[in-house]
mmCIF file of C-alpha atoms in Angstrom:
data_model
loop_
_atom_site.group_PDB
_atom_site.id
_atom_site.type_symbol
_atom_site.label_atom_id
_atom_site.label_comp_id
_atom_site.label_asym_id
_atom_site.label_seq_id
_atom_site.Cartn_x
_atom_site.Cartn_y
_atom_site.Cartn_z
ATOM 1 C CA MET A 1 0.000 0.000 0.000
ATOM 2 C CA THR A 2 1.443 3.410 -0.945
ATOM 3 C CA VAL A 3 1.603 6.503 1.232
ATOM 4 C CA PRO A 4 -1.229 8.340 -0.566
ATOM 5 C CA ALA A 5 -3.387 5.217 -0.263
ATOM 6 C CA LEU A 6 -2.738 5.084 3.485
ATOM 7 C CA LEU A 7 -3.797 8.699 3.846
ATOM 8 C CA LYS A 8 -6.868 8.226 1.650
ATOM 9 C CA GLN A 9 -8.121 5.570 4.041
ATOM 10 C CA ASP A 10 -7.899 7.904 7.016
ATOM 11 C CA PRO A 11 -6.519 11.386 6.283
ATOM 12 C CA ASN A 12 -6.584 12.254 10.001
ATOM 13 C CA ASP A 13 -4.472 9.324 11.190
ATOM 14 C CA LEU A 14 -1.814 11.001 13.328
ATOM 15 C CA ALA A 15 0.373 7.909 13.471
ATOM 16 C CA VAL A 16 0.536 7.675 9.685
ATOM 17 C CA HIS A 17 1.280 11.384 9.317
ATOM 18 C CA GLY A 18 3.984 11.161 11.981
ATOM 19 C CA LYS A 19 5.648 8.215 10.303
ATOM 20 C CA ILE A 20 5.449 9.303 6.677
ATOM 21 C CA ALA A 21 6.526 12.926 7.211
ATOM 22 C CA PRO A 22 10.239 12.064 7.695
ATOM 23 C CA LEU A 23 10.063 9.643 4.775
ATOM 24 C CA LEU A 24 8.597 12.317 2.527
ATOM 25 C CA ALA A 25 11.300 14.727 3.686
ATOM 26 C CA ALA A 26 13.995 12.159 2.882
ATOM 27 C CA GLU A 27 12.551 11.842 -0.627
ATOM 28 C CA GLY A 28 12.788 15.607 -1.083
ATOM 29 C CA LEU A 29 9.020 16.133 -1.023
ATOM 30 C CA ARG A 30 9.109 19.220 1.156
ATOM 31 C CA ASP A 31 5.500 20.421 0.913
ATOM 32 C CA PRO A 32 3.836 17.042 1.556
ATOM 33 C CA ALA A 33 6.308 16.399 4.386
ATOM 34 C CA MET A 34 5.543 19.739 6.028
ATOM 35 C CA ALA A 35 1.811 19.125 5.635
ATOM 36 C CA SER A 36 2.144 15.753 7.365
ATOM 37 C CA PHE A 37 4.344 17.163 10.133
ATOM 38 C CA ARG A 38 1.822 19.932 10.743
ATOM 39 C CA ALA A 39 -1.147 17.537 10.644
ATOM 40 C CA ALA A 40 0.502 15.230 13.179
ATOM 41 C CA ALA A 41 1.601 18.081 15.473
ATOM 42 C CA ASN A 42 -1.772 19.821 15.370
ATOM 43 C CA GLY A 43 -3.610 16.549 15.932
ATOM 44 C CA HIS A 44 -1.490 15.644 18.957
ATOM 45 C CA THR A 45 -1.825 19.083 20.555
ATOM 46 C CA THR A 46 -5.573 19.197 19.898
ATOM 47 C CA ALA A 47 -5.898 15.781 21.557
ATOM 48 C CA GLY A 48 -4.022 17.139 24.591
ATOM 49 C CA PHE A 49 -0.673 15.519 23.869
ATOM 50 C CA VAL A 50 1.327 18.721 23.614
ATOM 51 C CA ASP A 51 4.659 17.023 24.257
ATOM 52 C CA ARG A 52 4.062 14.707 21.290
ATOM 53 C CA GLY A 53 3.196 17.736 19.172
ATOM 54 C CA ILE A 54 6.420 19.393 20.303
ATOM 55 C CA ALA A 55 8.401 16.260 19.391
ATOM 56 C CA VAL A 56 6.882 16.155 15.903
ATOM 57 C CA LEU A 57 7.594 19.837 15.282
ATOM 58 C CA ARG A 58 11.112 19.462 16.656
ATOM 59 C CA GLN A 59 11.712 16.615 14.210
ATOM 60 C CA ALA A 60 10.439 18.842 11.402
ATOM 61 C CA ALA A 61 12.746 21.649 12.544
ATOM 62 C CA GLU A 62 15.716 19.295 12.507
ATOM 63 C CA LEU A 63 14.904 18.191 8.964
ATOM 64 C CA PHE A 64 14.088 21.702 7.732
ATOM 65 C CA PRO A 65 16.284 23.923 9.956
ATOM 66 C CA GLU A 66 15.873 26.967 7.711
ATOM 67 C CA GLU A 67 12.147 27.126 8.574
ATOM 68 C CA GLU A 68 12.307 29.767 11.291
ATOM 69 C CA GLU A 69 8.619 29.433 12.156
ATOM 70 C CA LEU A 70 9.121 25.793 13.179
ATOM 71 C CA TRP A 71 11.707 26.761 15.800
ATOM 72 C CA VAL A 72 9.487 29.575 17.034
ATOM 73 C CA GLU A 73 6.461 27.273 17.182
ATOM 74 C CA VAL A 74 8.346 24.705 19.253
ATOM 75 C CA ALA A 75 9.532 27.487 21.562
ATOM 76 C CA ASN A 76 5.990 28.821 21.926
ATOM 77 C CA PHE A 77 4.684 25.378 22.873
ATOM 78 C CA HIS A 78 7.303 25.230 25.616
ATOM 79 C CA VAL A 79 6.041 28.571 26.924
ATOM 80 C CA GLN A 80 2.496 27.218 26.996
ATOM 81 C CA ARG A 81 3.775 24.325 29.094
ATOM 82 C CA GLY A 82 5.529 26.736 31.457
ATOM 83 C CA ARG A 83 9.022 25.737 30.365
ATOM 84 C CA ARG A 84 10.843 28.987 29.781
ATOM 85 C CA GLY A 85 14.252 27.312 29.945
ATOM 86 C CA ASP A 86 13.295 24.811 27.252
ATOM 87 C CA GLU A 87 12.054 27.653 25.078
ATOM 88 C CA VAL A 88 15.411 29.386 25.306
ATOM 89 C CA ALA A 89 17.252 26.096 24.698
ATOM 90 C CA VAL A 90 15.250 25.416 21.521
ATOM 91 C CA LEU A 91 15.945 28.892 20.158
ATOM 92 C CA ILE A 92 19.658 28.565 20.931
ATOM 93 C CA SER A 93 19.769 25.107 19.360
ATOM 94 C CA GLY A 94 18.079 26.369 16.210
ATOM 95 C CA GLY A 95 20.293 29.427 16.083
ATOM 96 C CA GLU A 96 23.446 27.403 16.529
ATOM 97 C CA ARG A 97 22.418 24.945 13.829
ATOM 98 C CA LEU A 98 21.648 27.691 11.329
ATOM 99 C CA LEU A 99 24.823 29.662 11.992
ATOM 100 C CA LYS A 100 26.812 26.931 10.286
ATOM 101 C CA SER A 101 24.819 27.217 7.090
ATOM 102 C CA ARG A 102 23.825 29.777 4.533
ATOM 103 C CA TYR A 103 20.886 30.649 6.802
ATOM 104 C CA ARG A 104 23.059 32.560 9.273
ATOM 105 C CA PRO A 105 20.689 35.583 9.431
ATOM 106 C CA ILE A 106 17.831 33.340 10.562
ATOM 107 C CA GLY A 107 20.121 31.773 13.167
ATOM 108 C CA ALA A 108 21.103 35.211 14.450
ATOM 109 C CA LYS A 109 17.432 36.149 14.668
ATOM 110 C CA LEU A 110 16.689 33.069 16.778
ATOM 111 C CA LEU A 111 19.629 33.870 19.070
ATOM 112 C CA ARG A 112 18.422 37.450 19.498
ATOM 113 C CA ARG A 113 15.012 36.134 20.461
ATOM 114 C CA ALA A 114 16.623 33.802 23.007
ATOM 115 C CA LEU A 115 18.501 36.776 24.463
ATOM 116 C CA GLU A 116 15.258 38.754 24.711
ATOM 117 C CA LEU A 117 13.879 35.949 26.870
ATOM 118 C CA GLU A 118 17.037 35.342 28.868
ATOM 119 C CA PRO A 119 19.343 38.360 28.644
ATOM 120 C CA TRP A 120 23.040 37.575 28.810
ATOM 121 C CA ASN A 121 22.644 33.843 28.315
ATOM 122 C CA VAL A 122 26.279 32.858 27.926
ATOM 123 C CA LYS A 123 25.955 30.423 25.034
ATOM 124 C CA ALA A 124 23.552 32.631 23.049
ATOM 125 C CA THR A 125 25.698 35.727 23.608
ATOM 126 C CA LEU A 126 28.918 34.017 22.524
ATOM 127 C CA LEU A 127 27.275 32.513 19.436
ATOM 128 C CA LEU A 128 25.707 35.821 18.455
ATOM 129 C CA ALA A 129 29.008 37.651 18.942
ATOM 130 C CA LYS A 130 30.780 35.154 16.673
ATOM 131 C CA THR A 131 28.049 35.627 14.094
ATOM 132 C CA LEU A 132 28.318 39.395 14.239
ATOM 133 C CA ALA A 133 32.075 39.114 13.789
ATOM 134 C CA ARG A 134 31.598 36.946 10.674
ATOM 135 C CA GLU A 135 29.258 39.597 9.320
ATOM 136 C CA ARG A 136 31.978 42.229 9.802
ATOM 137 C CA ARG A 137 30.184 43.821 12.728
ATOM 138 C CA ARG A 138 33.062 43.405 15.160
ATOM 139 C CA GLU A 139 32.348 46.538 17.194
ATOM 140 C CA GLU A 140 28.832 45.356 17.965
ATOM 141 C CA ALA A 141 30.193 41.906 18.849
ATOM 142 C CA VAL A 142 32.791 43.367 21.208
ATOM 143 C CA VAL A 143 30.187 45.527 22.972
ATOM 144 C CA LEU A 144 28.048 42.428 23.452
ATOM 145 C CA LEU A 145 31.003 40.437 24.803
ATOM 146 C CA GLU A 146 32.087 43.168 27.179
ATOM 147 C CA GLY A 147 28.532 43.397 28.488
ATOM 148 C CA LEU A 148 28.573 39.652 29.116
ATOM 149 C CA ALA A 149 31.966 39.846 30.825
ATOM 150 C CA GLN A 150 30.646 42.497 33.234
ATOM 151 C CA ARG A 151 27.694 40.295 34.189
ATOM 152 C CA ALA A 152 29.295 36.849 34.228
ATOM 153 C CA GLY A 153 32.076 35.326 36.213
ATOM 154 C CA GLY A 154 34.510 32.459 36.007
ATOM 155 C CA LEU A 155 34.952 30.609 32.743
ATOM 156 C CA SER A 156 32.140 32.539 31.056
ATOM 157 C CA ARG A 157 33.916 35.824 31.735
ATOM 158 C CA ARG A 158 37.214 34.417 30.445
ATOM 159 C CA LYS A 159 35.555 33.182 27.237
ATOM 160 C CA ALA A 160 33.920 36.556 26.652
ATOM 161 C CA ARG A 161 37.156 38.468 27.330
ATOM 162 C CA GLY A 162 39.205 36.106 25.158
ATOM 163 C CA LEU A 163 36.829 36.364 22.224
ATOM 164 C CA ALA A 164 36.629 40.153 22.592
ATOM 165 C CA PHE A 165 40.434 40.319 22.477
ATOM 166 C CA ARG A 166 40.617 38.082 19.390
ATOM 167 C CA LEU A 167 38.046 40.220 17.600
ATOM 168 C CA ALA A 168 39.555 43.586 18.512
ATOM 169 C CA PRO A 169 42.978 43.226 20.140
ATOM 170 C CA THR A 170 44.030 46.054 22.420
ATOM 171 C CA PRO A 171 46.435 46.079 25.363
ATOM 172 C CA GLY A 172 43.530 46.793 27.735
ATOM 173 C CA ARG A 173 41.502 43.824 26.501
ATOM 174 C CA LEU A 174 44.554 41.592 26.716
ATOM 175 C CA LEU A 175 45.169 42.662 30.300
ATOM 176 C CA ARG A 176 41.492 42.173 31.292
ATOM 177 C CA TRP A 177 41.537 38.722 29.687
ATOM 178 C CA ILE A 178 44.768 37.689 31.412
ATOM 179 C CA ILE A 179 43.914 38.946 34.897
ATOM 180 C CA GLY A 180 40.254 38.016 34.602
ATOM 181 C CA ARG A 181 38.654 41.312 35.540
#
């Protein structure tokens, strides 16, 4: 029995949608895959299984990382469940994944959103600073890193100071990095 035949029998079968969506994505059938991911996620959340809906959307986001709205949707579901930390983690994960691709601006946008929710998150700040540096916006990156260094301590401060020095080396930055202040 083929995939369309399975869906013709019961177009609202969440299990079928959940199982065929990754297969459709692997075949390069983006639109049908997204439709199945969305059908499965919406069906699970409507039935009260929000965590299953989150898992389906997260799988879709992993397969189609350039789809910003998928990352945002997963983050919003975490907010509805009262999981602010998970929301930030999803946005950082999506941002980090996209920074390594041609979708760097979308990744930076996700990181900025994470920082709106949790200002001075160490990982998000460092990733965003590296992104800004790659986009030839070193001054903005250094300001961000120095702000983090003022608010963080220990290893996080050292990482921020070290990256700030590498991006814009000055004797003062070198000294702050070495002595850790």
